[in-house]
Coordinates of N, CA and C in Angstrom, one line a residue:
X25 N 17.3 44.8 2.9 CA 18.3 44.2 2.4 C 17.7 42.8 2.3
X26 N 17.9 42.0 1.2 CA 16.9 40.9 0.6 C 17.2 39.4 1.6
X27 N 18.5 39.4 2.3 CA 18.5 38.4 3.2 C 18.0 38.3 4.3
X28 N 17.6 39.4 5.3 CA 16.9 38.9 6.4 C 15.7 38.8 6.0
X29 N 15.3 39.7 5.0 CA 13.5 39.3 4.8 C 13.5 38.2 4.0
X30 N 14.3 37.4 3.2 CA 14.0 36.4 2.7 C 13.9 35.2 3.2
X31 N 14.9 35.3 4.5 CA 15.3 34.2 5.4 C 14.1 34.6 6.6
X32 N 13.3 35.6 7.1 CA 12.4 35.5 7.9 C 11.2 34.5 7.3
X33 N 11.0 35.2 5.8 CA 9.5 34.7 5.1 C 9.9 33.4 5.0
X34 N 11.1 32.9 4.8 CA 11.3 31.1 4.8 C 10.8 30.5 6.4
X35 N 11.4 31.0 7.0 CA 11.4 30.4 8.4 C 9.6 30.5 8.5
X36 N 8.8 31.3 8.6 CA 7.3 31.5 8.5 C 6.9 30.2 7.8
X37 N 7.4 30.3 6.1 CA 6.9 29.7 5.3 C 7.4 27.8 5.7
X38 N 8.3 27.4 6.4 CA 8.2 26.2 6.8 C 7.7 25.5 7.5
X39 N 7.4 26.3 8.3 CA 6.3 25.6 9.3 C 5.4 26.9 10.2
X40 N 4.7 27.2 10.0 CA 3.4 27.7 10.9 C 3.5 27.6 12.0
X41 N 4.2 28.6 12.9 CA 3.9 28.6 14.0 C 5.5 28.0 14.8
X42 N 6.1 27.6 13.9 CA 7.3 27.1 14.5 C 8.3 28.4 15.1
X43 N 9.0 27.5 16.6 CA 9.8 28.1 17.5 C 11.3 28.2 17.1
X44 N 12.5 28.7 16.7 CA 13.5 28.5 16.7 C 14.1 28.3 17.9
X45 N 14.6 27.2 18.1 CA 15.6 26.8 19.1 C 16.7 27.6 19.6
X46 N 16.9 28.4 20.6 CA 18.0 29.3 21.2 C 19.3 28.4 21.3
X47 N 20.2 28.7 20.6 CA 21.5 28.0 20.9 C 21.1 26.7 20.2
X48 N 22.5 26.2 19.7 CA 22.8 25.1 18.9 C 23.9 24.4 19.7
X49 N 24.1 22.8 19.3 CA 25.2 22.1 19.7 C 26.1 22.6 18.8
X50 N 26.1 22.7 17.5 CA 27.1 23.0 16.6 C 26.4 24.1 15.6
X51 N 27.0 24.8 14.4 CA 27.0 25.5 13.5 C 27.4 25.0 12.2
X52 N 26.6 25.4 11.4 CA 26.7 25.0 10.3 C 28.3 25.2 9.5
X53 N 28.9 24.3 8.9 CA 30.2 24.4 8.7 C 30.3 24.7 7.2
X54 N 30.6 25.7 6.4 CA 30.7 26.1 5.1 C 32.3 25.9 4.6
X55 N 32.1 24.6 3.9 CA 33.8 24.4 3.3 C 34.0 24.9 2.2
X56 N 33.7 26.3 1.7 CA 33.9 26.6 0.4 C 35.0 28.1 0.7
X57 N 35.6 28.2 -0.1 CA 36.8 29.4 0.1 C 36.0 30.8 -0.2
X58 N 36.3 31.6 0.6 CA 35.6 32.9 0.4 C 34.2 32.7 1.5
X59 N 33.8 31.9 1.7 CA 32.6 31.9 2.4 C 32.6 32.5 4.0
X60 N 32.1 33.4 4.5 CA 32.2 33.7 5.8 C 31.0 34.1 6.8
X61 N 31.0 33.8 8.1 CA 29.7 34.1 8.7 C 29.2 35.4 8.6
X62 N 28.1 36.0 8.9 CA 27.5 37.1 8.8 C 27.1 37.9 10.3
X63 N 28.2 39.0 10.3 CA 28.3 39.6 11.7 C 28.8 38.3 12.5
X64 N 29.8 37.4 12.4 CA 30.3 36.2 13.3 C 29.2 35.3 13.7
X65 N 28.2 35.2 13.3 CA 27.3 34.3 13.4 C 27.4 33.0 12.7
X66 N 28.0 31.7 13.1 CA 28.1 30.8 12.1 C 26.7 30.1 12.0
X67 N 25.6 30.3 12.0 CA 24.4 30.1 11.4 C 24.1 30.7 10.1
X68 N 24.6 31.8 9.7 CA 24.3 32.8 8.5 C 25.7 32.7 7.8
X69 N 25.9 32.4 6.4 CA 27.1 32.3 5.7 C 26.7 33.4 4.4
X70 N 27.9 34.2 4.1 CA 27.5 34.5 2.8 C 29.1 34.5 1.9
X71 N 29.1 34.5 0.7 CA 30.2 34.3 -0.4 C 30.7 35.7 -0.2
X72 N 32.1 35.6 -1.1 CA 32.7 36.9 -0.8 C 32.3 38.0 -1.5
X73 N 31.1 38.1 -2.4 CA 30.5 39.2 -3.3 C 29.7 39.6 -2.5
X74 N 28.7 38.6 -1.7 CA 27.5 38.9 -1.0 C 26.1 38.8 -1.8
X75 N 26.7 38.0 -2.7 CA 25.2 37.7 -3.3 C 24.4 35.9 -3.4
X76 N 25.2 35.2 -2.6 CA 24.7 34.0 -2.3 C 24.8 34.2 -0.4
X77 N 23.8 33.5 -0.2 CA 23.4 33.6 1.3 C 22.9 32.0 2.0
X78 N 23.6 31.6 3.0 CA 23.0 30.3 3.5 C 22.9 30.7 4.9
X79 N 21.7 29.7 5.2 CA 21.5 29.8 6.6 C 21.1 28.8 7.5
X80 N 21.4 28.2 8.5 CA 20.7 27.1 9.2 C 19.8 27.6 10.5
X81 N 19.0 27.0 10.1 CA 18.1 27.0 11.5 C 17.3 25.6 12.0
X82 N 17.0 25.8 13.6 CA 16.7 24.9 14.2 C 15.0 25.2 14.7
X83 N 14.2 24.3 14.5 CA 12.6 24.6 14.8 C 12.3 23.9 16.1
X84 N 11.5 24.2 16.8 CA 10.9 23.1 18.1 C 10.0 22.7 17.6
X85 N 9.4 22.6 16.1 CA 8.7 21.8 15.6 C 9.0 20.1 15.2
X86 N 8.3 19.0 15.6 CA 8.7 17.6 15.6 C 9.1 17.5 13.9
X87 N 10.0 16.5 13.5 CA 9.9 16.3 12.2 C 10.6 15.0 12.3
X88 N 9.9 14.1 11.2 CA 10.1 12.9 11.4 C 11.9 12.3 10.6
X89 N 12.0 11.3 11.0 CA 13.5 10.9 10.4 C 12.8 9.8 9.4
X90 N 13.1 10.1 8.3 CA 12.7 9.4 7.2 C 14.0 8.2 6.8
X91 N 13.4 7.0 6.9 CA 14.3 6.2 7.1 C 14.5 5.3 5.4
X92 N 13.2 5.5 4.4 CA 13.0 5.4 2.9 C 12.9 6.5 2.2
X93 N 13.5 6.4 1.0 CA 13.2 7.5 -0.5 C 11.7 7.4 -0.4
X94 N 10.7 6.4 0.3 CA 9.5 6.7 -0.2 C 8.7 7.4 1.2
X95 N 9.1 7.2 2.1 CA 8.8 8.4 3.1 C 8.9 9.5 2.7
X96 N 10.2 10.1 2.6 CA 10.6 11.5 2.3 C 10.2 12.0 0.9
X97 N 9.6 10.8 0.0 CA 9.0 11.6 -1.1 C 7.6 11.7 -0.9
X98 N 6.9 11.1 0.0 CA 5.5 11.5 0.3 C 5.9 12.6 1.0
X99 N 6.7 12.9 2.0 CA 6.6 14.4 2.5 C 7.1 15.5 1.4
X100 N 7.8 15.0 0.3 CA 8.5 15.9 -0.4 C 6.9 16.5 -1.1
X101 N 6.0 15.6 -1.7 CA 4.9 16.0 -2.7 C 3.7 16.8 -1.9
X102 N 3.9 16.7 -0.4 CA 2.9 17.4 0.6 C 3.5 18.9 0.4
X103 N 5.1 18.6 1.0 CA 5.8 20.0 1.0 C 5.4 21.1 -0.5
X104 N 5.5 20.5 -1.5 CA 5.3 20.7 -3.0 C 4.4 21.6 -3.4
X105 N 3.2 20.4 -2.5 CA 1.7 21.3 -2.7 C 1.7 22.5 -2.1
X106 N 2.2 22.5 -1.0 CA 1.9 23.8 0.4 C 2.7 25.0 -0.5
X107 N 4.0 24.7 -0.7 CA 4.7 25.4 -1.5 C 4.3 26.3 -2.9
X108 N 3.5 25.4 -3.8 CA 3.3 25.8 -5.0 C 2.2 26.9 -4.6
X109 N 1.2 27.0 -3.4 CA 0.6 27.9 -3.2 C 0.7 29.3 -2.8
X110 N 2.3 29.3 -2.3 CA 2.7 30.5 -2.1 C 4.0 30.9 -3.0
X111 N 4.6 30.5 -3.8 CA 6.1 30.6 -4.2 C 5.7 30.2 -5.8
X112 N 6.7 30.6 -6.6 CA 6.8 29.7 -8.1 C 8.1 28.6 -8.2
X113 N 7.6 27.9 -9.3 CA 8.3 27.3 -9.8 C 9.1 25.9 -8.8
X114 N 8.4 25.5 -7.8 CA 8.8 24.7 -7.2 C 9.2 23.4 -7.5
X115 N 10.0 22.7 -6.9 CA 10.6 21.6 -7.2 C 11.1 20.7 -5.7
X116 N 10.7 19.5 -5.6 CA 10.9 18.8 -4.4 C 11.4 17.4 -4.8
X117 N 12.4 17.0 -3.7 CA 13.2 15.8 -4.0 C 13.5 15.1 -2.5
X118 N 13.6 14.0 -2.3 CA 14.3 13.3 -1.5 C 15.6 13.4 -1.7
X119 N 16.4 13.4 -0.4 CA 18.0 13.3 -0.5 C 18.6 12.5 0.3
X120 N 19.5 11.8 0.1 CA 19.9 10.6 1.0 C 21.1 11.5 1.9
X121 N 21.0 11.3 3.2 CA 21.9 11.3 3.9 C 22.6 10.5 5.1
X122 N 23.2 9.7 4.4 CA 23.7 8.6 5.5 C 22.6 7.6 5.9
X123 N 22.1 7.1 4.9 CA 20.8 6.3 5.2 C 19.6 6.6 5.9
X124 N 19.7 7.8 6.2 CA 18.2 8.6 6.8 C 18.4 9.7 5.4
X125 N 16.9 10.0 5.2 CA 16.5 11.1 4.0 C 16.0 12.5 4.7
X126 N 16.4 13.1 4.0 CA 16.0 14.4 4.0 C 15.3 14.9 2.5
X127 N 14.6 16.1 2.7 CA 13.7 16.7 1.4 C 14.4 18.1 0.9
X128 N 14.6 18.0 -0.3 CA 15.5 19.1 -0.8 C 14.4 19.8 -1.8
X129 N 14.3 21.5 -1.3 CA 12.8 21.9 -2.3 C 13.8 23.3 -2.6
X130 N 13.4 23.5 -3.7 CA 13.9 24.8 -4.7 C 12.9 25.3 -5.4
X131 N 12.8 26.7 -5.0 CA 11.7 27.4 -5.9 C 11.9 29.0 -5.9
X132 N 11.6 29.7 -6.5 CA 11.7 31.6 -6.7 C 10.8 32.1 -5.8
X133 N 11.5 32.9 -5.4 CA 10.5 33.9 -4.0 C 10.6 35.1 -4.8
X134 N 9.6 36.0 -4.9 CA 9.6 37.1 -5.2 C 9.6 38.6 -4.2
X135 N 10.4 39.4 -4.5 CA 10.0 40.4 -3.2 C 10.5 41.8 -4.2
X136 N 10.1 42.8 -3.5 CA 10.3 44.2 -4.4 C 10.9 44.5 -5.9
X137 N 9.7 43.2 -6.2 CA 10.2 43.2 -7.9 C 11.3 42.2 -8.4
X138 N 12.4 41.8 -7.5 CA 13.2 41.2 -7.5 C 13.2 39.2 -7.0
X139 N 13.4 38.8 -8.2 CA 12.9 37.1 -7.8 C 14.4 36.5 -7.2
X140 N 14.2 35.8 -6.6 CA 15.5 35.1 -5.8 C 15.2 33.6 -5.9
X141 N 16.1 32.6 -6.0 CA 16.3 31.0 -5.8 C 16.3 31.0 -4.6
X142 N 15.3 30.1 -3.9 CA 15.6 29.5 -2.9 C 16.0 27.8 -3.3
X143 N 17.0 27.4 -2.2 CA 17.1 25.7 -2.1 C 16.8 25.8 -0.8
X144 N 16.2 24.8 -0.5 CA 16.0 24.7 1.3 C 15.8 23.4 1.8
X145 N 17.0 22.7 2.4 CA 16.8 21.1 2.8 C 16.5 20.9 4.2
X146 N 15.4 20.1 4.2 CA 14.6 19.7 5.3 C 15.1 18.4 6.1
X147 N 15.8 18.4 7.1 CA 16.3 17.3 8.1 C 15.6 17.3 9.2
X148 N 15.8 16.0 9.8 CA 15.5 15.8 10.9 C 16.6 15.6 11.8
X149 N 16.9 16.5 12.8 CA 17.7 16.5 14.0 C 17.4 15.9 15.2
X150 N 17.6 14.6 15.2 CA 17.2 14.3 16.7 C 15.5 14.2 16.7
X151 N 14.6 13.9 15.7 CA 13.2 14.4 15.9 C 12.8 15.7 15.8
X152 N 13.9 17.0 15.7 CA 13.4 18.2 15.6 C 13.7 18.9 14.0
X153 N 12.9 19.8 13.4 CA 13.4 20.2 12.3 C 14.3 21.0 12.0
X154 N 15.4 20.9 11.5 CA 16.4 21.9 11.2 C 16.3 21.6 9.3
X155 N 16.7 23.3 9.0 CA 16.8 23.8 7.7 C 17.9 24.2 7.4
X156 N 18.7 24.1 6.2 CA 19.8 24.5 5.6 C 19.2 25.4 4.4
X157 N 19.1 26.4 4.4 CA 18.7 27.6 3.3 C 19.5 28.4 2.3
X158 N 19.6 28.4 1.1 CA 20.3 28.9 0.5 C 19.7 29.6 -0.8
X159 N 20.2 31.4 -0.9 CA 19.5 31.9 -1.4 C 20.3 32.8 -2.4
X160 N 19.9 33.5 -3.7 CA 20.5 34.3 -4.4 C 19.9 34.8 -5.4
X161 N 19.9 36.3 -5.8 CA 18.9 36.4 -7.0 C 19.1 35.7 -8.2
X162 N 17.9 36.0 -8.8 CA 18.0 35.1 -10.1 C 18.8 35.8 -11.3
X163 N 19.2 37.1 -11.1 CA 19.9 37.6 -11.8 C 21.4 38.4 -11.4
X164 N 22.4 38.4 -12.0 CA 23.6 39.5 -11.2 C 24.3 38.0 -10.2
X165 N 24.0 36.8 -10.1 CA 24.6 36.1 -9.0 C 25.8 35.7 -10.3
X166 N 26.7 35.2 -9.4 CA 27.6 34.3 -9.9 C 28.3 33.1 -9.7
X167 N 29.8 32.7 -9.8 CA 30.0 31.4 -9.6 C 29.8 30.9 -8.2
X168 N 29.1 32.0 -7.4 CA 28.3 31.1 -5.9 C 27.3 30.3 -5.9
X169 N 26.8 30.7 -6.8 CA 25.5 30.0 -6.7 C 25.6 28.5 -7.2
X170 N 26.4 27.6 -7.8 CA 26.7 26.4 -8.1 C 27.1 25.7 -6.6
X171 N 28.1 26.5 -6.4 CA 28.9 26.1 -5.2 C 27.9 25.8 -4.1
X172 N 26.9 26.9 -4.2 CA 26.2 27.1 -2.8 C 25.1 25.6 -2.8
X173 N 24.3 25.7 -4.1 CA 23.5 24.8 -4.3 C 24.0 23.4 -4.3
X174 N 25.2 23.1 -4.7 CA 25.9 21.6 -4.9 C 26.1 21.5 -3.4
X175 N 26.5 22.3 -2.3 CA 27.0 22.0 -1.0 C 25.4 21.7 -0.1
X176 N 24.5 22.5 -0.6 CA 23.2 21.8 0.0 C 22.8 20.7 -0.3
X177 N 22.8 20.4 -1.8 CA 22.3 19.2 -2.5 C 23.3 17.9 -1.6
X178 N 24.3 18.4 -1.9 CA 25.4 16.8 -1.7 C 25.8 16.9 -0.1
X179 N 26.1 17.9 0.5 CA 27.4 18.0 1.7 C 26.5 18.3 2.9
X180 N 25.4 19.4 2.9 CA 25.3 19.5 4.0 C 24.2 18.5 4.8
X181 N 24.4 18.6 6.3 CA 23.7 17.6 6.7 C 23.9 17.8 8.3

């Protein structure tokens, strides 16, 4: 199934050698009707059709808090260069999170002949990398796609 393999790949892509922190102080809250945790894991969510998936991950990798859009943009450009070598249709941009800045990346990932659109938000959680990643197939996905992308772009923090 694409969910686990895409997110395993995204985890490896996010930072080489990153270590997932066990347990977390809080889990991702997805305030959209019909979305439920996968197998009771409040860090992985899917819509009622199973066509969209979101995952929150924390890494042991240090990650700076960006205090200005320029700092976030500098990282976004480096991230885009890195992703461009591995995936298609990469776009990155700074995003404001209550005075701190994160970076949003969007790209296409191909696996077994299917193309998935990935949206990935990079945030600093007290100096540690935290990502919120959403994915869906580029074909056959329904209304969940826009709601998921809007949540990651504007609300996830």
